[in-house]
CSV table of C-alpha atoms in Angstrom, one decimal:
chain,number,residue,atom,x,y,z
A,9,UNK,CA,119.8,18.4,82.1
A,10,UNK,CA,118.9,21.7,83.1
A,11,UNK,CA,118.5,23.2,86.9
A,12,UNK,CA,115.4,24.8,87.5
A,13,UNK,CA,115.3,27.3,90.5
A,14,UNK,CA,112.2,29.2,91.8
A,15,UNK,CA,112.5,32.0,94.7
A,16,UNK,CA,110.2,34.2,96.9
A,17,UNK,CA,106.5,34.1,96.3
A,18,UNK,CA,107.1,31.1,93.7
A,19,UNK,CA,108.9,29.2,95.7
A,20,UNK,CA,106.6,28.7,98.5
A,21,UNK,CA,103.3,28.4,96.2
A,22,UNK,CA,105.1,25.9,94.6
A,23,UNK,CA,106.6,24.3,97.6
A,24,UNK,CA,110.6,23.9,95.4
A,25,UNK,CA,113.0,25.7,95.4
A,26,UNK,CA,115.3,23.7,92.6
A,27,UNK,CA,114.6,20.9,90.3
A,28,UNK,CA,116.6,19.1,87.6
A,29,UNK,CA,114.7,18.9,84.4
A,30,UNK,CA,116.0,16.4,80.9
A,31,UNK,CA,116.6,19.5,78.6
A,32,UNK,CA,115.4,17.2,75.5
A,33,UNK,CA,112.7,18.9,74.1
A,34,UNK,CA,113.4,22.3,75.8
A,35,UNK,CA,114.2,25.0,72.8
A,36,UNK,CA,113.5,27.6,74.7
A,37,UNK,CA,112.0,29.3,78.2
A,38,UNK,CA,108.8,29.3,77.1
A,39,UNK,CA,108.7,25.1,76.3
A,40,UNK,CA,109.9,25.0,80.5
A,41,UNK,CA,107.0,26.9,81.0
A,42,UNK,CA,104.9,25.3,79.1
A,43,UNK,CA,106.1,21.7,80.5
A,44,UNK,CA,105.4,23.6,84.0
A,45,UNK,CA,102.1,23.9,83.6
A,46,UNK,CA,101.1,21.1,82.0
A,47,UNK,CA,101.6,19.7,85.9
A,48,UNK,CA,98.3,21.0,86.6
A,49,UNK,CA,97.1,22.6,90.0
A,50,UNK,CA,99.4,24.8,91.9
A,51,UNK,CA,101.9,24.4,88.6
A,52,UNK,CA,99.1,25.5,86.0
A,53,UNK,CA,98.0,28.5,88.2
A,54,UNK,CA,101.4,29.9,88.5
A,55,UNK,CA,102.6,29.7,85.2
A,56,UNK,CA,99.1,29.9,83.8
A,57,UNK,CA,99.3,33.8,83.1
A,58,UNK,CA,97.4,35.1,86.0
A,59,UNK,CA,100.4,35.8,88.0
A,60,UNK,CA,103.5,37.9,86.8
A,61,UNK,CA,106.8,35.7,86.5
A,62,UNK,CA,109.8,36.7,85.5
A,63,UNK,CA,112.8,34.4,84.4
A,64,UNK,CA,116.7,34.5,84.0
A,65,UNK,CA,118.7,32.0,82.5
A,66,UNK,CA,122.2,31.5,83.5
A,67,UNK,CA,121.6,34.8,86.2
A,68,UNK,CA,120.8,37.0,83.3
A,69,UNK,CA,117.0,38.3,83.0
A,70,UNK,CA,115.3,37.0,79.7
A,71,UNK,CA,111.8,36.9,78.2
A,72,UNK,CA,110.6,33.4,76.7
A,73,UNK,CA,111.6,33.0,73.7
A,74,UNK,CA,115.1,32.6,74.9
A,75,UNK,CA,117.0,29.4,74.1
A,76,UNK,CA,118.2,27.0,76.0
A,77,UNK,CA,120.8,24.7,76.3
A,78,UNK,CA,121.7,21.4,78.3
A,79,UNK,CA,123.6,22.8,81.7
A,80,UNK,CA,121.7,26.3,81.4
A,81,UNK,CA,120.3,27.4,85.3
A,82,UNK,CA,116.4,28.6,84.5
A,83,UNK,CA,115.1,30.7,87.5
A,84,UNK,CA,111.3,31.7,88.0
A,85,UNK,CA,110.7,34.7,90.1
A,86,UNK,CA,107.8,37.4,90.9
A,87,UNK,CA,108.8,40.8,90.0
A,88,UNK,CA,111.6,42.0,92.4
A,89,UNK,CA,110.9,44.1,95.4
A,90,UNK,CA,114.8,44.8,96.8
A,91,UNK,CA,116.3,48.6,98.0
B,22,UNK,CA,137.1,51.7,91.8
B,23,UNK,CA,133.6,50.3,91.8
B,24,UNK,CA,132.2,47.9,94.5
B,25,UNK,CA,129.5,45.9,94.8
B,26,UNK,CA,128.6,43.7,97.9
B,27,UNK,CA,125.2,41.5,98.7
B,28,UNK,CA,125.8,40.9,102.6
B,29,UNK,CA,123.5,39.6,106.2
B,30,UNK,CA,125.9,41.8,108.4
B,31,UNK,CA,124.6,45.6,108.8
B,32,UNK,CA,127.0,48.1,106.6
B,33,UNK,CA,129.1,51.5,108.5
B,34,UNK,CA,127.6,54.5,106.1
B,35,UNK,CA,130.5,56.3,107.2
B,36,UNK,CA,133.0,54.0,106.2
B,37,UNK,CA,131.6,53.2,102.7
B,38,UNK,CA,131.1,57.6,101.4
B,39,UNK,CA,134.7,57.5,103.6
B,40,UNK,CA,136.7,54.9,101.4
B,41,UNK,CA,134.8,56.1,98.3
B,42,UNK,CA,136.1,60.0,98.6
B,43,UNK,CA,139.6,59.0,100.1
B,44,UNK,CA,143.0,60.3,98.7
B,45,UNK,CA,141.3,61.5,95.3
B,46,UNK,CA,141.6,65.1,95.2
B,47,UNK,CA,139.5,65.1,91.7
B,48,UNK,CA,136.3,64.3,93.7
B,49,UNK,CA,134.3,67.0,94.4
B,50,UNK,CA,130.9,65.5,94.9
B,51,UNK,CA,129.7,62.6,96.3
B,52,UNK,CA,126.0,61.5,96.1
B,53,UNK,CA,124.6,59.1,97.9
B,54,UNK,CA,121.2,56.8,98.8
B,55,UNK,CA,120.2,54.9,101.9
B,56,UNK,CA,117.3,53.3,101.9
B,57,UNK,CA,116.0,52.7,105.3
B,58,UNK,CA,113.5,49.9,106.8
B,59,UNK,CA,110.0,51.6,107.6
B,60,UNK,CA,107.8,50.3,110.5
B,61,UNK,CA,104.6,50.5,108.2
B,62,UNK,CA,103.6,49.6,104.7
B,63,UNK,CA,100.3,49.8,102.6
B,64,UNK,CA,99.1,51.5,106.0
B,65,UNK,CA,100.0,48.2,108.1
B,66,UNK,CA,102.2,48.0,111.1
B,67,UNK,CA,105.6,46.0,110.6
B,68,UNK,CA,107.6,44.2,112.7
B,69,UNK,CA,110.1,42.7,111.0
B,70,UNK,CA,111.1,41.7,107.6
B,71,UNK,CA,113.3,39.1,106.0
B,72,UNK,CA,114.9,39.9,102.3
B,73,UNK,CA,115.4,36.5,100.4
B,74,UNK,CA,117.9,37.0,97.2
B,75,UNK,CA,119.3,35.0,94.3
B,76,UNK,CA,122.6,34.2,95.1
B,77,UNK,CA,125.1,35.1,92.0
B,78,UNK,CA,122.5,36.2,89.9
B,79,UNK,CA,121.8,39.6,92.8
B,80,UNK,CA,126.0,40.2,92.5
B,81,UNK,CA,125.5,40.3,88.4
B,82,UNK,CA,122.6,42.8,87.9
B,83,UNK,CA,124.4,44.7,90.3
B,84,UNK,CA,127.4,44.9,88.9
B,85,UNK,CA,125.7,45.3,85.3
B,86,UNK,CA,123.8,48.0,86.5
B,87,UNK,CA,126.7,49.7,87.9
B,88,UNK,CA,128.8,49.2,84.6
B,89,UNK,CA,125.7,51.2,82.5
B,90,UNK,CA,126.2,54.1,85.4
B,91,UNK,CA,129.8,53.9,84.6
B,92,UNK,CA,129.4,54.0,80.6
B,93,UNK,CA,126.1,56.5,81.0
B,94,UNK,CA,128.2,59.5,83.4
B,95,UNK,CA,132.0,60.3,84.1
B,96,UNK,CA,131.7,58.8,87.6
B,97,UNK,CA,135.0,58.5,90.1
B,98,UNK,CA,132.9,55.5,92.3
B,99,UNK,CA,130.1,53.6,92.9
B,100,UNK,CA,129.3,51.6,96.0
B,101,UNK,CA,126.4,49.4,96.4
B,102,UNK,CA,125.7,47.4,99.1
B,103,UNK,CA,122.5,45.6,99.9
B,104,UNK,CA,121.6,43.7,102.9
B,105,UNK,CA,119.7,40.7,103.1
B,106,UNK,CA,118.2,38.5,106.0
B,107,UNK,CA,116.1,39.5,108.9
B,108,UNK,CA,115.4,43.3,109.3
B,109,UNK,CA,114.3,45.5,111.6
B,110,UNK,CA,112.3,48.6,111.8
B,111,UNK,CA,115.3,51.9,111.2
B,112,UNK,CA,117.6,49.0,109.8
B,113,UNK,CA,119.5,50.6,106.4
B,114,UNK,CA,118.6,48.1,103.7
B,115,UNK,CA,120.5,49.5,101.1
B,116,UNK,CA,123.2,52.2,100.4
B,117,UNK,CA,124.1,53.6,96.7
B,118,UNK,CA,127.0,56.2,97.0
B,119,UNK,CA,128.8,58.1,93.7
B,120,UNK,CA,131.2,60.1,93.2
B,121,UNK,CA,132.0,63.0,90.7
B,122,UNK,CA,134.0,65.4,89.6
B,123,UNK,CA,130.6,67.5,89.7
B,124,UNK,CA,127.4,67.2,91.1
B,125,UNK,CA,125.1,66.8,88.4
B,126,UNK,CA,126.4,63.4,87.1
B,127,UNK,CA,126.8,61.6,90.9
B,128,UNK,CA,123.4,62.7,91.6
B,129,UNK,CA,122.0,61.6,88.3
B,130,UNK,CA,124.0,58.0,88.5
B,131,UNK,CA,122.7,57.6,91.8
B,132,UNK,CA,119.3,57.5,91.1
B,133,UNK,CA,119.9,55.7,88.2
B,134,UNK,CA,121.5,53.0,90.2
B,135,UNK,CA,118.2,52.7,92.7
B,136,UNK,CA,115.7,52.9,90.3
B,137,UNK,CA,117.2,50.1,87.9
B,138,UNK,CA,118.1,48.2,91.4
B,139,UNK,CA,114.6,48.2,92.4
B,140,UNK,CA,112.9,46.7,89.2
B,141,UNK,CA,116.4,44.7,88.1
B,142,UNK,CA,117.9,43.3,91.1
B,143,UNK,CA,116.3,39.7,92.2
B,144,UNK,CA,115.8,40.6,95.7
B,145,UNK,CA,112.4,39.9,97.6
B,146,UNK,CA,111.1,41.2,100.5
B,147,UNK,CA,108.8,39.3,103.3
B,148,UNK,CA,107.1,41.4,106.0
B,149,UNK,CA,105.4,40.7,109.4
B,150,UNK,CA,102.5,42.7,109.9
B,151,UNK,CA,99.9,41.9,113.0
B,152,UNK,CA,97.8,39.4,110.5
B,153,UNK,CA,101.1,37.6,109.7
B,154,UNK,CA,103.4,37.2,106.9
B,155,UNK,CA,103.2,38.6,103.9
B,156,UNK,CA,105.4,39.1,100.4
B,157,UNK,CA,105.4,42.7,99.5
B,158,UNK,CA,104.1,43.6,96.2
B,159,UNK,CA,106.5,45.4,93.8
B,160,UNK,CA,105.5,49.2,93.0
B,161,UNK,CA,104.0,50.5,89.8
B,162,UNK,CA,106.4,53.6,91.2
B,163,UNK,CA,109.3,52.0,90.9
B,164,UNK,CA,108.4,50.9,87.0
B,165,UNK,CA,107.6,54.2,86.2
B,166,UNK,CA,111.3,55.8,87.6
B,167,UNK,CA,113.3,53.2,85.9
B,168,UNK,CA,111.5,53.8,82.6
B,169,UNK,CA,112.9,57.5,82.8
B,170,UNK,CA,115.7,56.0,82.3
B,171,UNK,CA,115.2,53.9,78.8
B,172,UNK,CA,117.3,55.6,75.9
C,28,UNK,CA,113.4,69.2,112.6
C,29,UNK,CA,114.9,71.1,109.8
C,30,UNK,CA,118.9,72.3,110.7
C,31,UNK,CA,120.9,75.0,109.0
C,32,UNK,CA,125.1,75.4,110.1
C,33,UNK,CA,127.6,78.2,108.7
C,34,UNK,CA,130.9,76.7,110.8
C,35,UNK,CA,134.6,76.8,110.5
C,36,UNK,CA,135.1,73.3,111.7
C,37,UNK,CA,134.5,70.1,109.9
C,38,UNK,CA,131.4,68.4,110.0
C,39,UNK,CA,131.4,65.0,111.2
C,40,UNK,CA,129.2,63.0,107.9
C,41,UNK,CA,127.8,60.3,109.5
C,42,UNK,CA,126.7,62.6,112.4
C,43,UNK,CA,124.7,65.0,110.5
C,44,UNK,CA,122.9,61.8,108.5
C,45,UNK,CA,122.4,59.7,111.7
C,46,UNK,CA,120.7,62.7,113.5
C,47,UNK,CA,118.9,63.3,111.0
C,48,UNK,CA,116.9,59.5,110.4
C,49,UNK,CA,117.4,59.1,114.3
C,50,UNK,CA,114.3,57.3,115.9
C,51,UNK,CA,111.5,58.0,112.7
C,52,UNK,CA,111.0,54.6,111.7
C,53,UNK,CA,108.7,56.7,109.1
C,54,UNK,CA,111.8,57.6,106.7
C,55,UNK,CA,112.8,55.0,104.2
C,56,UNK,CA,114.9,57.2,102.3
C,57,UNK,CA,118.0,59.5,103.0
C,58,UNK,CA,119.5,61.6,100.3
C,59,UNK,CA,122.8,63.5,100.8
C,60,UNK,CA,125.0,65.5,98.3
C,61,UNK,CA,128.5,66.3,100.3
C,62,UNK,CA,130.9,68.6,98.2
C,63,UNK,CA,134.5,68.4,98.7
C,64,UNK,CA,137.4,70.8,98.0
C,65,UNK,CA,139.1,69.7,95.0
C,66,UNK,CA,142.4,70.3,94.1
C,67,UNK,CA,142.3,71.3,90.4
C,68,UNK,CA,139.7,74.2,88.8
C,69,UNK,CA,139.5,75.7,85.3
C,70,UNK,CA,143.1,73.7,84.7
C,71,UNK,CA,145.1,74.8,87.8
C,72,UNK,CA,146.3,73.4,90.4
C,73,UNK,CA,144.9,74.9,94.0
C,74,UNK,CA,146.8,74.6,97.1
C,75,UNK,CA,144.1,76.2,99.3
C,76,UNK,CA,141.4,78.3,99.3
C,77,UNK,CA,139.3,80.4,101.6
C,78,UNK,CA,135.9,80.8,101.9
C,79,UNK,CA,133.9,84.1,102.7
C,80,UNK,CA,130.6,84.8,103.8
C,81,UNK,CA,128.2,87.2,104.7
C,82,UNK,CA,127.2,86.2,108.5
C,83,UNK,CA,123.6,86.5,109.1
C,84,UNK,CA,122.3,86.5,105.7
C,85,UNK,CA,123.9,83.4,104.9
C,86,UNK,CA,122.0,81.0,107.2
C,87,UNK,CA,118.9,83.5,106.0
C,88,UNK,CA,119.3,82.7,103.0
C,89,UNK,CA,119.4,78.6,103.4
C,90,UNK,CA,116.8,78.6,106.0
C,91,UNK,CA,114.8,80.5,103.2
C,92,UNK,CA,115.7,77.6,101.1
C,93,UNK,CA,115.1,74.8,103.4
C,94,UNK,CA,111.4,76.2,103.4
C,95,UNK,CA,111.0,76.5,100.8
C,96,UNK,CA,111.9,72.5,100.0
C,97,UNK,CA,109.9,71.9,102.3
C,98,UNK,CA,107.0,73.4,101.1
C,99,UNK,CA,107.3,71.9,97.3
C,100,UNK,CA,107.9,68.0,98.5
C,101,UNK,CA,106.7,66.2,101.5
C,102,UNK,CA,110.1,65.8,103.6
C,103,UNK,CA,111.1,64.8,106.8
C,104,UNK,CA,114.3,66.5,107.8
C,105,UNK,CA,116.4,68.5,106.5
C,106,UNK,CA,120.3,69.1,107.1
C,107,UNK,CA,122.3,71.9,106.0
C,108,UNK,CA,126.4,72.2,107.2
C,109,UNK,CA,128.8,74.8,105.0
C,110,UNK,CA,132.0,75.3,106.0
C,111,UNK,CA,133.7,79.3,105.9
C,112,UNK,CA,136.8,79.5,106.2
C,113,UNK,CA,140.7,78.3,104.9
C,114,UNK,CA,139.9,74.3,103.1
C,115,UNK,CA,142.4,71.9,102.1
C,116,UNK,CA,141.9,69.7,98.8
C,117,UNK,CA,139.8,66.6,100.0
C,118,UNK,CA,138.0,68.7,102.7
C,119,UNK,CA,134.1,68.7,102.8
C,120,UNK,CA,132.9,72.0,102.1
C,121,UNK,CA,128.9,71.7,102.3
C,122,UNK,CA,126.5,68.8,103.2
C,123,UNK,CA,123.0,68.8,102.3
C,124,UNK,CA,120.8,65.1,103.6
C,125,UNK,CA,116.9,65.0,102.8
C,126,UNK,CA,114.8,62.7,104.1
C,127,UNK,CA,111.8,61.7,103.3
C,128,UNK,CA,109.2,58.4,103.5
C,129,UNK,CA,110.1,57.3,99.9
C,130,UNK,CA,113.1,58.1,97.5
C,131,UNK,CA,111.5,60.6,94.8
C,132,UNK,CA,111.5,63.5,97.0
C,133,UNK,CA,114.5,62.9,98.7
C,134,UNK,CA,116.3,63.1,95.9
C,135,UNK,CA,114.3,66.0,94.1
C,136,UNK,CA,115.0,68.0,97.2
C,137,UNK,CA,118.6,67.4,98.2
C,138,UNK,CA,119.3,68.4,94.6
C,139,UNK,CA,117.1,71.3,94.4
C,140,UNK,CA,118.9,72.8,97.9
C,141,UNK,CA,122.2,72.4,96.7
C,142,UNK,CA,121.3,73.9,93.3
C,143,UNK,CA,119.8,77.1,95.1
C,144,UNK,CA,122.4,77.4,97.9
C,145,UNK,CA,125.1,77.3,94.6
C,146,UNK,CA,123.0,80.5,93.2
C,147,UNK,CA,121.7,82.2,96.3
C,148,UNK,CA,123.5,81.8,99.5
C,149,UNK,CA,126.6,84.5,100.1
C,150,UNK,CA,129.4,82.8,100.0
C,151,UNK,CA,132.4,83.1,98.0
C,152,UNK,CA,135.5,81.6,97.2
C,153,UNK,CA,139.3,82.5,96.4
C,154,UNK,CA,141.9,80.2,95.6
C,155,UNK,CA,145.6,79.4,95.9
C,156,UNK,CA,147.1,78.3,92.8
C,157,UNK,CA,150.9,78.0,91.7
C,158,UNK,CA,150.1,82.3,89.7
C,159,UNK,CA,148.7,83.6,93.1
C,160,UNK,CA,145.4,83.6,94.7
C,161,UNK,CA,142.0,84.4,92.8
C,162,UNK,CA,138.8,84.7,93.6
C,163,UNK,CA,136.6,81.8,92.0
C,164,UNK,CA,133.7,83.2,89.2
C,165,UNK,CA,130.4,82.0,89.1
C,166,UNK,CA,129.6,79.2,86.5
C,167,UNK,CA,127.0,79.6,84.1
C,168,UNK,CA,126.3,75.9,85.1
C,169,UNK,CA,125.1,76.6,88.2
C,170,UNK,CA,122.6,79.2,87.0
C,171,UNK,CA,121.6,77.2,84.5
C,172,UNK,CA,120.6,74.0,87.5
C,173,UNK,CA,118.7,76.7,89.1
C,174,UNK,CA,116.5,78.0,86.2
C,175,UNK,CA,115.3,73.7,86.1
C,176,UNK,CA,113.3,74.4,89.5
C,177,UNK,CA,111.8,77.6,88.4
C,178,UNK,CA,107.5,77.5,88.5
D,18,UNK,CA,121.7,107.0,108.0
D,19,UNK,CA,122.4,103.4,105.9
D,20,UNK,CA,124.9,100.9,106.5
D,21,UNK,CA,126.6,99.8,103.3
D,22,UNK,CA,128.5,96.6,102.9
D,23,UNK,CA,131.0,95.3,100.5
D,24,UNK,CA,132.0,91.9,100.1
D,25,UNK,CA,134.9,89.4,98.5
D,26,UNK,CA,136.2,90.7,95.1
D,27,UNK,CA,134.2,94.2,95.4
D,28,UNK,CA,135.7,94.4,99.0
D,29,UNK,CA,139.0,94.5,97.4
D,30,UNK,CA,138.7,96.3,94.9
D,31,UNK,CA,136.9,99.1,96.7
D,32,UNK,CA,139.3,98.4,100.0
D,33,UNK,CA,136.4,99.0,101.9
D,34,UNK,CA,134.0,96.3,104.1
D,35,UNK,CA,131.6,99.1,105.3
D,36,UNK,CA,130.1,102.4,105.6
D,37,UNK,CA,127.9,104.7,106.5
D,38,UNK,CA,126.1,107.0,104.4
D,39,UNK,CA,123.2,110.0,104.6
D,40,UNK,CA,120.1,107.7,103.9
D,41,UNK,CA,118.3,111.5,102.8
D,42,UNK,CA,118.3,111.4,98.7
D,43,UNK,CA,118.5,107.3,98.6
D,44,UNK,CA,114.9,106.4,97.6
D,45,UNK,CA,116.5,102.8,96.2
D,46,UNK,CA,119.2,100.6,96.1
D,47,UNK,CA,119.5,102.2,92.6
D,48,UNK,CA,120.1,105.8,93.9
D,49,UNK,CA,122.9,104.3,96.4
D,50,UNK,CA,124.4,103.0,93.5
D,51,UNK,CA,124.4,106.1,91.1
D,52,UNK,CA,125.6,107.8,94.5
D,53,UNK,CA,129.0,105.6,94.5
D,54,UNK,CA,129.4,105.3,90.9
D,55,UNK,CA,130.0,108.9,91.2
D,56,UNK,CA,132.9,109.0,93.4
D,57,UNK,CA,134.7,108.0,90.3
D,58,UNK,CA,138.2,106.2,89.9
D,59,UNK,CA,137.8,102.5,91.0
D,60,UNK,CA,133.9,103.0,92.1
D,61,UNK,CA,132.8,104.2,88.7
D,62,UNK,CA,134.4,100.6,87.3
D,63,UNK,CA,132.6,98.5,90.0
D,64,UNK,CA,129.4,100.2,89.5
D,65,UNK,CA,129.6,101.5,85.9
D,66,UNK,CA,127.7,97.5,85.0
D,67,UNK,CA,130.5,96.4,83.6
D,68,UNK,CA,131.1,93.6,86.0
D,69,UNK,CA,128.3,91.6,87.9
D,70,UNK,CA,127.2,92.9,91.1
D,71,UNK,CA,124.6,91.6,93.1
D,72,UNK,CA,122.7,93.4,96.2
D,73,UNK,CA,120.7,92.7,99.1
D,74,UNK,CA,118.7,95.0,101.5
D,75,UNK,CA,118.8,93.9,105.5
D,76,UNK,CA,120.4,90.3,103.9
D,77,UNK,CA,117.5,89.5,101.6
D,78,UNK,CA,119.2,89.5,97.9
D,79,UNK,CA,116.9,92.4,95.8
D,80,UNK,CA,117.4,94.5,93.0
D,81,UNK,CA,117.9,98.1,92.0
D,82,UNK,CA,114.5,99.1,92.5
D,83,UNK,CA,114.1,98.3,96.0
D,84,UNK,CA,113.1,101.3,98.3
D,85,UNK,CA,115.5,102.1,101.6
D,86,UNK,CA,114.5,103.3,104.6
D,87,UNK,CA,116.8,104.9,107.5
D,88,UNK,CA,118.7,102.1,109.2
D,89,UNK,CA,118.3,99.8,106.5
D,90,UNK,CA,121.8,97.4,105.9
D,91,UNK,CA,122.5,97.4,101.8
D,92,UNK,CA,125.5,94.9,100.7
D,93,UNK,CA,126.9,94.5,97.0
D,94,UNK,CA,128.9,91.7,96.4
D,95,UNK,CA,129.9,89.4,93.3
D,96,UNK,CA,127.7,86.4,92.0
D,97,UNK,CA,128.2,83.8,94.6
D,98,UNK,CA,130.2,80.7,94.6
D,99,UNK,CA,129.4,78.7,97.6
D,100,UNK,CA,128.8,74.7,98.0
């Protein structure tokens, strides 16, 4: 399994803040996404391109292509706006 | 030396440049940032504010970003501290404060520190204007100062 | 809005950068630089040190800097304390705070007073060390942080 | 008549903090200086240009070629060292 988190902006579009997802099948950020948006609707507009999103796995900030493995924390974001 | 803290509570500017400077005769600057809540935004009045933040992974890129200070300048300190939660207008948000042997590096690391905070750290700000809530759009601004930074 | 001290007594930190954001829920950003006696220079040990100045043309000279800051960046407030007198390692000698609606010229300016008031404000400095006391020279340094803001 | 003033290291080394002098003859800050290098012994080394010294006319930092009038205040002093 993997935990999926989603915060700010993304997190009320989407109306989650966590999920567990089965990691089979998952190589890398970019197969999350890709599972993401195959929900349709709210799911497909966020992670459809339109809307920047920026990810982390494990509370490190990553582009797609990173891999990922069972236990890994994913976390989709808008670009941060602290300080 | 170095501290980093994510806290609700509001923070005593006096006491963080205070314990930074203490009992080390070597300093002999000390640089610091506080960034302060302003009552308007895009021209809009605003009330209030919440900060919303990702716990554990905020504490990392702080400390990360604080560690490439460290390796970048001969620094004698950094303190970061970051508030999140409800805000008011005149409310610090943040303070960054550095210390040095001489000024050119604490002021440098300092504004390295902000600028990579602003576009690396996973905090969000929420404001209250008179037509209701709204999340505030990061800055092309702040993009442009951390990438005076890439080496 | 603007405030320029020469004074034998400490300055109180937190004072001079609470006044100065007091009530202008239009800053978001406060910038100070506070140097502090140190108790080692060019290799030696210094007990104490005294500073001299040239009353009257010293606060000329950082009011004429303070303007001119505030010409080249869109500030609001400006804070200006040096001390004169006999210092003990760890005092504060000199606190500049800028503040300003966003953090770019806050920090621009706070650095660019301090720089100026290095080259151009009459004061000077002699030190106690272990061989006697000795009047501190000018660093090349300094000069060289000033030429950066020339136009 | 001219007020001169001397400050830190030059005060030393000259022994003197002020004076007055004749202000007839001193078209510049250049002439005042000629006019002290002239006394010779310890003033001739301060104001030979071997060592830096820096000048203001009524507390505005100038150089040599700065006209004086009667009344005006001239300091020299050594590079400054404040902050």
């Amino acid at each position: 399994m993997i935990k999926v988190l989603y915060f700010a902006r993304l997190r009320e579009q989407l109306e989650t803040a966590s999920e567990e997802m089965e990691s089979a099948g998952m190589e890398s950020v970019d197969s999350v996404i890709a599972s993401l948006k195959e929900r349709g609707g709210i799911w497909g507009d966020v992670f459809g391109g339109d809307q920047p999103v920026l990810m982390a796995v494990n509370q490190e900030m990553v582009d797609g292509s990173t891999k990922i493995n069972d236990g890994d924390e994913v976390a989709f974001f808008p670009p941060v706006t602290g300080g | 030396m170095n501290l980093v803290k994510v806290q609700a509570e509001p923070f005593d500017i006096a006491e963080v440049q205070d314990g930074l400077r203490a009992d080390n005769p070597a300093i002999g600057a000390v640089v610091s940032f506080v960034g302060l809540m302003r009552d308007m935004n895009e021209g809009d009045q605003v009330a209030t504010m919440t900060l919303e933040h990702y716990p554990g992974m905020t504490e990392k890129a702080l400390e990360a970003i604080v560690e490439e200070a460290d390796e970048r300048w001969e620094l004698m300190g950094i303190r970061v501290i970051h508030r999140v939660g409800d805000l008011n207008p005149l409310d610090p948000i943040v303070i960054v404060a550095v210390a040095s042997a001489h000024r050119g590096e604490a002021f440098q690391a300092c504004e390295f520190v902000i600028d990579y905070l602003k576009t690396r750290a996973p905090f969000w700000k929420k404001e209250k204007t008179p037509d209701g809530e709204r999340w505030v759009d990061a800055r092309h601004s702040d993009d442009d100062a951390e990438a005076r930074w890439k080496r």
